[in-house]
């Protein structure tokens, strides 16, 4: 039975939320930048104080108990409120300032940060950005665990408890080796990918999934070889080496084809593409500030992108 006088600490609640999010004590400890024994002690103290088992532990897996699942949203709201309290004390209520932890997916970060960072510095000079580049699933885990404040990624995220604010749309462009028969075309249909030697990013990249979904939508069956890249730059270099062709977001084309040994082809309207947005926890008390942040980002995206009103 719960001791009604018991008051959990924020560190205990953070331990619970992190373990529930990552389902792994080592990962949760690393994300919170504490030792694993400290994390375990904090969680155990919380469970003992509440008189409730929140996490089921075994040598092979970590599970959230039914009681833990019921209490998890309350823990998240308490942590968001505490963070909001500290931010307000630092003057965040008058606008975004102080530290802000922003996550971006790898197919966005290198291409939009050169535009975004100067604009944010000019509009919010007291803001201290901390940038994390990672794949979508890990960014969303970090967001839910509270180790990120916002993330910029492809929509829809389709994650409960997360608010999505659209930023911009961009087309996919086909990058080809010099002299390719499709080079220079502006009227391609997606069916042009049928039987093509299509290079994909490695598992976990949303661009890989978007490309495969695009092919399935028109029943195109590209010839997928064993070559896979962990970055867009590597995939493009493989195209230059005539190992295949690849789809690249419009915002990345200028950077990735700057060496001049590649050509491009564009799809006919309506061209396939993706929507990029800013996401944050629905429980966050800084939702208004994050929407202002989204508006600032939306106003300085590369010209090849179409801001979403």
GROMACS .gro file of N, CA and C in nm, residues 72-198:
model
  381
   72UNK      N    1   0.267   0.599  -1.588
   72UNK     CA    2   0.369   0.662  -1.672
   72UNK      C    3   0.328   0.801  -1.722
   73UNK      N    4   0.207   0.820  -1.775
   73UNK     CA    5   0.171   0.955  -1.823
   73UNK      C    6   0.178   1.060  -1.713
   74UNK      N    7   0.145   1.022  -1.589
   74UNK     CA    8   0.152   1.118  -1.479
   74UNK      C    9   0.296   1.157  -1.449
   75UNK      N   10   0.386   1.058  -1.454
   75UNK     CA   11   0.528   1.087  -1.433
   75UNK      C   12   0.580   1.182  -1.540
   76UNK      N   13   0.540   1.158  -1.665
   76UNK     CA   14   0.584   1.244  -1.775
   76UNK      C   15   0.533   1.387  -1.756
   77UNK      N   16   0.408   1.401  -1.713
   77UNK     CA   17   0.352   1.534  -1.692
   77UNK      C   18   0.423   1.608  -1.579
   78UNK      N   19   0.457   1.535  -1.471
   78UNK     CA   20   0.529   1.598  -1.360
   78UNK      C   21   0.665   1.649  -1.407
   79UNK      N   22   0.737   1.568  -1.485
   79UNK     CA   23   0.869   1.609  -1.532
   79UNK      C   24   0.860   1.727  -1.628
   80UNK      N   25   0.761   1.725  -1.716
   80UNK     CA   26   0.744   1.839  -1.807
   80UNK      C   27   0.710   1.966  -1.729
   81UNK      N   28   0.626   1.952  -1.626
   81UNK     CA   29   0.590   2.069  -1.546
   81UNK      C   30   0.712   2.123  -1.472
   82UNK      N   31   0.795   2.032  -1.421
   82UNK     CA   32   0.916   2.076  -1.350
   82UNK      C   33   1.011   2.148  -1.444
   83UNK      N   34   1.028   2.092  -1.564
   83UNK     CA   35   1.114   2.158  -1.662
   83UNK      C   36   1.058   2.294  -1.701
   84UNK      N   37   0.926   2.301  -1.716
   84UNK     CA   38   0.864   2.429  -1.750
   84UNK      C   39   0.880   2.531  -1.640
   85UNK      N   40   0.875   2.487  -1.516
   85UNK     CA   41   0.894   2.577  -1.402
   85UNK      C   42   1.033   2.639  -1.405
   86UNK      N   43   1.135   2.555  -1.428
   86UNK     CA   44   1.273   2.604  -1.433
   86UNK      C   45   1.291   2.698  -1.552
   87UNK      N   46   1.233   2.662  -1.666
   87UNK     CA   47   1.245   2.747  -1.785
   87UNK      C   48   1.180   2.883  -1.763
   88UNK      N   49   1.063   2.881  -1.698
   88UNK     CA   50   0.993   3.007  -1.672
   88UNK      C   51   1.076   3.096  -1.579
   89UNK      N   52   1.140   3.033  -1.481
   89UNK     CA   53   1.224   3.110  -1.389
   89UNK      C   54   1.343   3.173  -1.460
   90UNK      N   55   1.386   3.108  -1.570
   90UNK     CA   56   1.499   3.159  -1.646
   90UNK      C   57   1.456   3.262  -1.750
   91UNK      N   58   1.326   3.292  -1.754
   91UNK     CA   59   1.279   3.394  -1.848
   91UNK      C   60   1.223   3.338  -1.976
   92UNK      N   61   1.201   3.206  -1.983
   92UNK     CA   62   1.148   3.149  -2.106
   92UNK      C   63   1.006   3.193  -2.133
   93UNK      N   64   0.935   3.234  -2.029
   93UNK     CA   65   0.798   3.280  -2.050
   93UNK      C   66   0.795   3.403  -2.140
   94UNK      N   67   0.906   3.473  -2.152
   94UNK     CA   68   0.912   3.590  -2.240
   94UNK      C   69   0.965   3.554  -2.378
   95UNK      N   70   0.977   3.426  -2.406
   95UNK     CA   71   1.029   3.379  -2.534
   95UNK      C   72   1.131   3.270  -2.511
   96UNK      N   73   1.170   3.202  -2.617
   96UNK     CA   74   1.265   3.092  -2.605
   96UNK      C   75   1.403   3.145  -2.569
   97UNK      N   76   1.458   3.092  -2.462
   97UNK     CA   77   1.593   3.125  -2.422
   97UNK      C   78   1.646   3.008  -2.341
   98UNK      N   79   1.776   3.012  -2.313
   98UNK     CA   80   1.836   2.903  -2.238
   98UNK      C   81   1.856   2.780  -2.324
   99UNK      N   82   1.887   2.667  -2.262
   99UNK     CA   83   1.916   2.545  -2.338
   99UNK      C   84   1.792   2.487  -2.405
  100UNK      N   85   1.809   2.439  -2.527
  100UNK     CA   86   1.702   2.371  -2.600
  100UNK      C   87   1.764   2.254  -2.674
  101UNK      N   88   1.716   2.134  -2.643
  101UNK     CA   89   1.771   2.012  -2.701
  101UNK      C   90   1.689   1.972  -2.823
  102UNK      N   91   1.752   1.981  -2.940
  102UNK     CA   92   1.683   1.960  -3.068
  102UNK      C   93   1.742   1.837  -3.138
  103UNK      N   94   1.656   1.746  -3.178
  103UNK     CA   95   1.699   1.631  -3.256
  103UNK      C   96   1.660   1.647  -3.402
  104UNK      N   97   1.746   1.600  -3.493
  104UNK     CA   98   1.716   1.604  -3.636
  104UNK      C   99   1.759   1.472  -3.700
  105UNK      N  100   1.683   1.428  -3.799
  105UNK     CA  101   1.720   1.307  -3.870
  105UNK      C  102   1.836   1.338  -3.966
  106UNK      N  103   1.918   1.236  -4.000
  106UNK     CA  104   2.039   1.259  -4.080
  106UNK      C  105   2.014   1.311  -4.221
  107UNK      N  106   1.895   1.289  -4.276
  107UNK     CA  107   1.867   1.339  -4.410
  107UNK      C  108   1.809   1.480  -4.408
  108UNK      N  109   1.807   1.542  -4.291
  108UNK     CA  110   1.766   1.682  -4.275
  108UNK      C  111   1.880   1.767  -4.223
  109UNK      N  112   1.944   1.721  -4.116
  109UNK     CA  113   2.040   1.803  -4.041
  109UNK      C  114   2.146   1.872  -4.127
  110UNK      N  115   2.221   1.803  -4.213
  110UNK     CA  116   2.330   1.871  -4.285
  110UNK      C  117   2.283   1.974  -4.387
  111UNK      N  118   2.157   1.964  -4.428
  111UNK     CA  119   2.109   2.045  -4.539
  111UNK      C  120   2.027   2.167  -4.497
  112UNK      N  121   1.967   2.161  -4.379
  112UNK     CA  122   1.887   2.276  -4.333
  112UNK      C  123   1.953   2.352  -4.219
  113UNK      N  124   2.043   2.288  -4.144
  113UNK     CA  125   2.106   2.360  -4.033
  113UNK      C  126   2.182   2.485  -4.078
  114UNK      N  127   2.252   2.484  -4.193
  114UNK     CA  128   2.320   2.607  -4.235
  114UNK      C  129   2.224   2.725  -4.255
  115UNK      N  130   2.098   2.696  -4.286
  115UNK     CA  131   1.998   2.801  -4.301
  115UNK      C  132   1.932   2.836  -4.167
  116UNK      N  133   1.907   2.733  -4.086
  116UNK     CA  134   1.831   2.752  -3.963
  116UNK      C  135   1.911   2.818  -3.853
  117UNK      N  136   2.035   2.774  -3.834
  117UNK     CA  137   2.112   2.822  -3.718
  117UNK      C  138   2.133   2.974  -3.717
  118UNK      N  139   2.172   3.036  -3.830
  118UNK     CA  140   2.186   3.183  -3.826
  118UNK      C  141   2.054   3.254  -3.799
  119UNK      N  142   1.945   3.199  -3.854
  119UNK     CA  143   1.815   3.262  -3.834
  119UNK      C  144   1.772   3.255  -3.687
  120UNK      N  145   1.795   3.140  -3.623
  120UNK     CA  146   1.760   3.126  -3.483
  120UNK      C  147   1.848   3.214  -3.395
  121UNK      N  148   1.975   3.226  -3.432
  121UNK     CA  149   2.066   3.311  -3.355
  121UNK      C  150   2.023   3.457  -3.360
  122UNK      N  151   1.973   3.498  -3.477
  122UNK     CA  152   1.928   3.637  -3.492
  122UNK      C  153   1.795   3.662  -3.421
  123UNK      N  154   1.703   3.565  -3.431
  123UNK     CA  155   1.569   3.583  -3.374
  123UNK      C  156   1.564   3.554  -3.225
  124UNK      N  157   1.651   3.463  -3.177
  124UNK     CA  158   1.648   3.421  -3.037
  124UNK      C  159   1.791   3.417  -2.983
  125UNK      N  160   1.853   3.531  -2.964
  125UNK     CA  161   1.995   3.535  -2.930
  125UNK      C  162   2.030   3.474  -2.795
  126UNK      N  163   1.931   3.458  -2.706
  126UNK     CA  164   1.960   3.399  -2.575
  126UNK      C  165   1.931   3.249  -2.573
  127UNK      N  166   1.896   3.193  -2.687
  127UNK     CA  167   1.870   3.050  -2.697
  127UNK      C  168   2.002   2.975  -2.710
  128UNK      N  169   2.018   2.868  -2.635
  128UNK     CA  170   2.138   2.784  -2.641
  128UNK      C  171   2.100   2.647  -2.694
  129UNK      N  172   2.129   2.625  -2.822
  129UNK     CA  173   2.088   2.500  -2.887
  129UNK      C  174   2.185   2.387  -2.858
  130UNK      N  175   2.130   2.270  -2.836
  130UNK     CA  176   2.205   2.145  -2.829
  130UNK      C  177   2.147   2.055  -2.937
  131UNK      N  178   2.227   2.021  -3.038
  131UNK     CA  179   2.178   1.948  -3.155
  131UNK      C  180   2.218   1.802  -3.146
  132UNK      N  181   2.122   1.714  -3.172
  132UNK     CA  182   2.146   1.570  -3.176
  132UNK      C  183   2.097   1.518  -3.311
  133UNK      N  184   2.184   1.450  -3.385
  133UNK     CA  185   2.145   1.387  -3.512
  133UNK      C  186   2.131   1.238  -3.491
  134UNK      N  187   2.014   1.183  -3.526
  134UNK     CA  188   1.991   1.040  -3.506
  134UNK      C  189   1.873   0.995  -3.590
  135UNK      N  190   1.852   0.864  -3.594
  135UNK     CA  191   1.740   0.810  -3.670
  135UNK      C  192   1.609   0.836  -3.598
  136UNK      N  193   1.500   0.829  -3.673
  136UNK     CA  194   1.369   0.868  -3.622
  136UNK      C  195   1.330   0.797  -3.493
  137UNK      N  196   1.341   0.665  -3.492
  137UNK     CA  197   1.296   0.589  -3.375
  137UNK      C  198   1.369   0.631  -3.248
  138UNK      N  199   1.501   0.652  -3.260
  138UNK     CA  200   1.577   0.690  -3.141
  138UNK      C  201   1.547   0.833  -3.099
  139UNK      N  202   1.521   0.921  -3.195
  139UNK     CA  203   1.482   1.058  -3.159
  139UNK      C  204   1.349   1.059  -3.084
  140UNK      N  205   1.254   0.979  -3.129
  140UNK     CA  206   1.124   0.975  -3.063
  140UNK      C  207   1.135   0.914  -2.923
  141UNK      N  208   1.220   0.813  -2.909
  141UNK     CA  209   1.244   0.756  -2.776
  141UNK      C  210   1.301   0.863  -2.682
  142UNK      N  211   1.400   0.938  -2.732
  142UNK     CA  212   1.462   1.042  -2.650
  142UNK      C  213   1.363   1.152  -2.616
  143UNK      N  214   1.274   1.184  -2.711
  143UNK     CA  215   1.172   1.286  -2.687
  143UNK      C  216   1.078   1.241  -2.576
  144UNK      N  217   1.034   1.118  -2.584
  144UNK     CA  218   0.940   1.066  -2.484
  144UNK      C  219   1.006   1.052  -2.347
  145UNK      N  220   1.136   1.024  -2.348
  145UNK     CA  221   1.208   1.009  -2.222
  145UNK      C  222   1.247   1.143  -2.161
  146UNK      N  223   1.230   1.251  -2.237
  146UNK     CA  224   1.261   1.384  -2.185
  146UNK      C  225   1.404   1.427  -2.204
  147UNK      N  226   1.485   1.348  -2.279
  147UNK     CA  227   1.623   1.390  -2.302
  147UNK      C  228   1.635   1.477  -2.427
  148UNK      N  229   1.526   1.492  -2.502
  148UNK     CA  230   1.515   1.590  -2.610
  148UNK      C  231   1.390   1.674  -2.585
  149UNK      N  232   1.395   1.799  -2.627
  149UNK     CA  233   1.279   1.886  -2.614
  149UNK      C  234   1.191   1.882  -2.739
  150UNK      N  235   1.253   1.888  -2.855
  150UNK     CA  236   1.181   1.884  -2.982
  150UNK      C  237   1.264   1.802  -3.081
  151UNK      N  238   1.201   1.762  -3.189
  151UNK     CA  239   1.273   1.691  -3.295
  151UNK      C  240   1.218   1.734  -3.430
  152UNK      N  241   1.305   1.733  -3.530
  152UNK     CA  242   1.267   1.765  -3.668
  152UNK      C  243   1.284   1.638  -3.748
  153UNK      N  244   1.174   1.589  -3.804
  153UNK     CA  245   1.176   1.460  -3.874
  153UNK      C  246   1.062   1.453  -3.974
  154UNK      N  247   1.057   1.343  -4.048
  154UNK     CA  248   0.953   1.325  -4.149
  154UNK      C  249   0.821   1.289  -4.082
  155UNK      N  250   0.713   1.351  -4.130
  155UNK     CA  251   0.579   1.325  -4.079
  155UNK      C  252   0.506   1.228  -4.172
  156UNK      N  253   0.409   1.152  -4.118
  156UNK     CA  254   0.364   1.157  -3.980
  156UNK      C  255   0.451   1.073  -3.887
  157UNK      N  256   0.464   1.117  -3.761
  157UNK     CA  257   0.538   1.039  -3.664
  157UNK      C  258   0.451   0.927  -3.608
  158UNK      N  259   0.319   0.954  -3.599
  158UNK     CA  260   0.223   0.854  -3.551
  158UNK      C  261   0.262   0.797  -3.416
  159UNK      N  262   0.292   0.886  -3.322
  159UNK     CA  263   0.329   0.843  -3.187
  159UNK      C  264   0.233   0.908  -3.089
  160UNK      N  265   0.167   0.831  -3.002
  160UNK     CA  266   0.077   0.890  -2.903
  160UNK      C  267   0.151   0.988  -2.812
  161UNK      N  268   0.084   1.096  -2.776
  161UNK     CA  269   0.142   1.191  -2.684
  161UNK      C  270   0.240   1.287  -2.746
  162UNK      N  271   0.246   1.292  -2.879
  162UNK     CA  272   0.338   1.380  -2.949
  162UNK      C  273   0.260   1.470  -3.043
  163UNK      N  274   0.287   1.599  -3.038
  163UNK     CA  275   0.223   1.697  -3.127
  163UNK      C  276   0.313   1.720  -3.248
  164UNK      N  277   0.254   1.720  -3.367
  164UNK     CA  278   0.327   1.739  -3.491
  164UNK      C  279   0.293   1.875  -3.552
  165UNK      N  280   0.395   1.953  -3.582
  165UNK     CA  281   0.376   2.083  -3.646
  165UNK      C  282   0.447   2.079  -3.782
  166UNK      N  283   0.373   2.076  -3.892
  166UNK     CA  284   0.437   2.071  -4.025
  166UNK      C  285   0.525   2.193  -4.049
  167UNK      N  286   0.641   2.170  -4.112
  167UNK     CA  287   0.733   2.278  -4.146
  167UNK      C  288   0.737   2.303  -4.296
  168UNK      N  289   0.771   2.199  -4.374
  168UNK     CA  290   0.783   2.218  -4.519
  168UNK      C  291   0.769   2.085  -4.593
  169UNK      N  292   0.733   2.095  -4.719
  169UNK     CA  293   0.729   1.982  -4.811
  169UNK      C  294   0.846   1.993  -4.908
  170UNK      N  295   0.897   1.880  -4.951
  170UNK     CA  296   1.001   1.881  -5.053
  170UNK      C  297   0.987   1.758  -5.142
  171UNK      N  298   1.026   1.774  -5.269
  171UNK     CA  299   1.019   1.666  -5.365
  171UNK      C  300   1.139   1.574  -5.352
  172UNK      N  301   1.122   1.452  -5.401
  172UNK     CA  302   1.235   1.362  -5.420
  172UNK      C  303   1.291   1.382  -5.561
  173UNK      N  304   1.423   1.379  -5.571
  173UNK     CA  305   1.491   1.395  -5.700
  173UNK      C  306   1.575   1.269  -5.723
  174UNK      N  307   1.577   1.223  -5.847
  174UNK     CA  308   1.654   1.104  -5.882
  174UNK      C  309   1.797   1.147  -5.917
  175UNK      N  310   1.895   1.093  -5.845
  175UNK     CA  311   2.036   1.123  -5.871
  175UNK      C  312   2.096   1.007  -5.950
  176UNK      N  313   2.166   1.043  -6.059
  176UNK     CA  314   2.211   0.944  -6.158
  176UNK      C  315   2.359   0.963  -6.188
  177UNK      N  316   2.426   0.857  -6.233
  177UNK     CA  317   2.564   0.875  -6.281
  177UNK      C  318   2.566   0.952  -6.413
  178UNK      N  319   2.674   1.018  -6.439
  178UNK     CA  320   2.688   1.096  -6.563
  178UNK      C  321   2.661   1.010  -6.684
  179UNK      N  322   2.580   1.063  -6.776
  179UNK     CA  323   2.550   0.992  -6.900
  179UNK      C  324   2.434   0.895  -6.891
  180UNK      N  325   2.368   0.886  -6.778
  180UNK     CA  326   2.255   0.794  -6.763
  180UNK      C  327   2.142   0.834  -6.856
  181UNK      N  328   2.069   0.738  -6.905
  181UNK     CA  329   1.965   0.763  -7.005
  181UNK      C  330   1.851   0.851  -6.952
  182UNK      N  331   1.832   0.856  -6.820
  182UNK     CA  332   1.725   0.938  -6.764
  182UNK      C  333   1.772   1.078  -6.725
  183UNK      N  334   1.901   1.105  -6.737
  183UNK     CA  335   1.957   1.232  -6.691
  183UNK      C  336   1.890   1.350  -6.761
  184UNK      N  337   1.853   1.452  -6.683
  184UNK     CA  338   1.794   1.573  -6.737
  184UNK      C  339   1.645   1.569  -6.756
  185UNK      N  340   1.584   1.452  -6.740
  185UNK     CA  341   1.438   1.443  -6.760
  185UNK      C  342   1.365   1.520  -6.650
  186UNK      N  343   1.252   1.579  -6.684
  186UNK     CA  344   1.169   1.650  -6.587
  186UNK      C  345   1.027   1.596  -6.584
  187UNK      N  346   1.006   1.484  -6.653
  187UNK     CA  347   0.871   1.431  -6.666
  187UNK      C  348   0.862   1.284  -6.624
  188UNK      N  349   0.948   1.244  -6.533
  188UNK     CA  350   0.952   1.103  -6.494
  188UNK      C  351   0.826   1.064  -6.417
  189UNK      N  352   0.786   0.940  -6.434
  189UNK     CA  353   0.685   0.880  -6.347
  189UNK      C  354   0.758   0.787  -6.251
  190UNK      N  355   0.693   0.757  -6.141
  190UNK     CA  356   0.757   0.670  -6.042
  190UNK      C  357   0.785   0.533  -6.101
  191UNK      N  358   0.710   0.494  -6.201
  191UNK     CA  359   0.732   0.364  -6.264
  191UNK      C  360   0.870   0.354  -6.328
  192UNK      N  361   0.939   0.469  -6.345
  192UNK     CA  362   1.076   0.465  -6.398
  192UNK      C  363   1.171   0.391  -6.305
  193UNK      N  364   1.130   0.372  -6.180
  193UNK     CA  365   1.213   0.299  -6.083
  193UNK      C  366   1.202   0.148  -6.101
  194UNK      N  367   1.107   0.103  -6.180
  194UNK     CA  368   1.090  -0.041  -6.203
  194UNK      C  369   1.214  -0.099  -6.268
  195UNK      N  370   1.267  -0.203  -6.209
  195UNK     CA  371   1.387  -0.273  -6.257
  195UNK      C  372   1.516  -0.191  -6.243
  196UNK      N  373   1.508  -0.070  -6.188
  196UNK     CA  374   1.628   0.012  -6.172
  196UNK      C  375   1.714  -0.042  -6.058
  197UNK      N  376   1.845  -0.024  -6.071
  197UNK     CA  377   1.937  -0.062  -5.964
  197UNK      C  378   1.935   0.049  -5.860
  198UNK      N  379   1.844   0.036  -5.764
  198UNK     CA  380   1.817   0.144  -5.669
  198UNK      C  381   1.897   0.124  -5.541
   0.00000   0.00000   0.00000
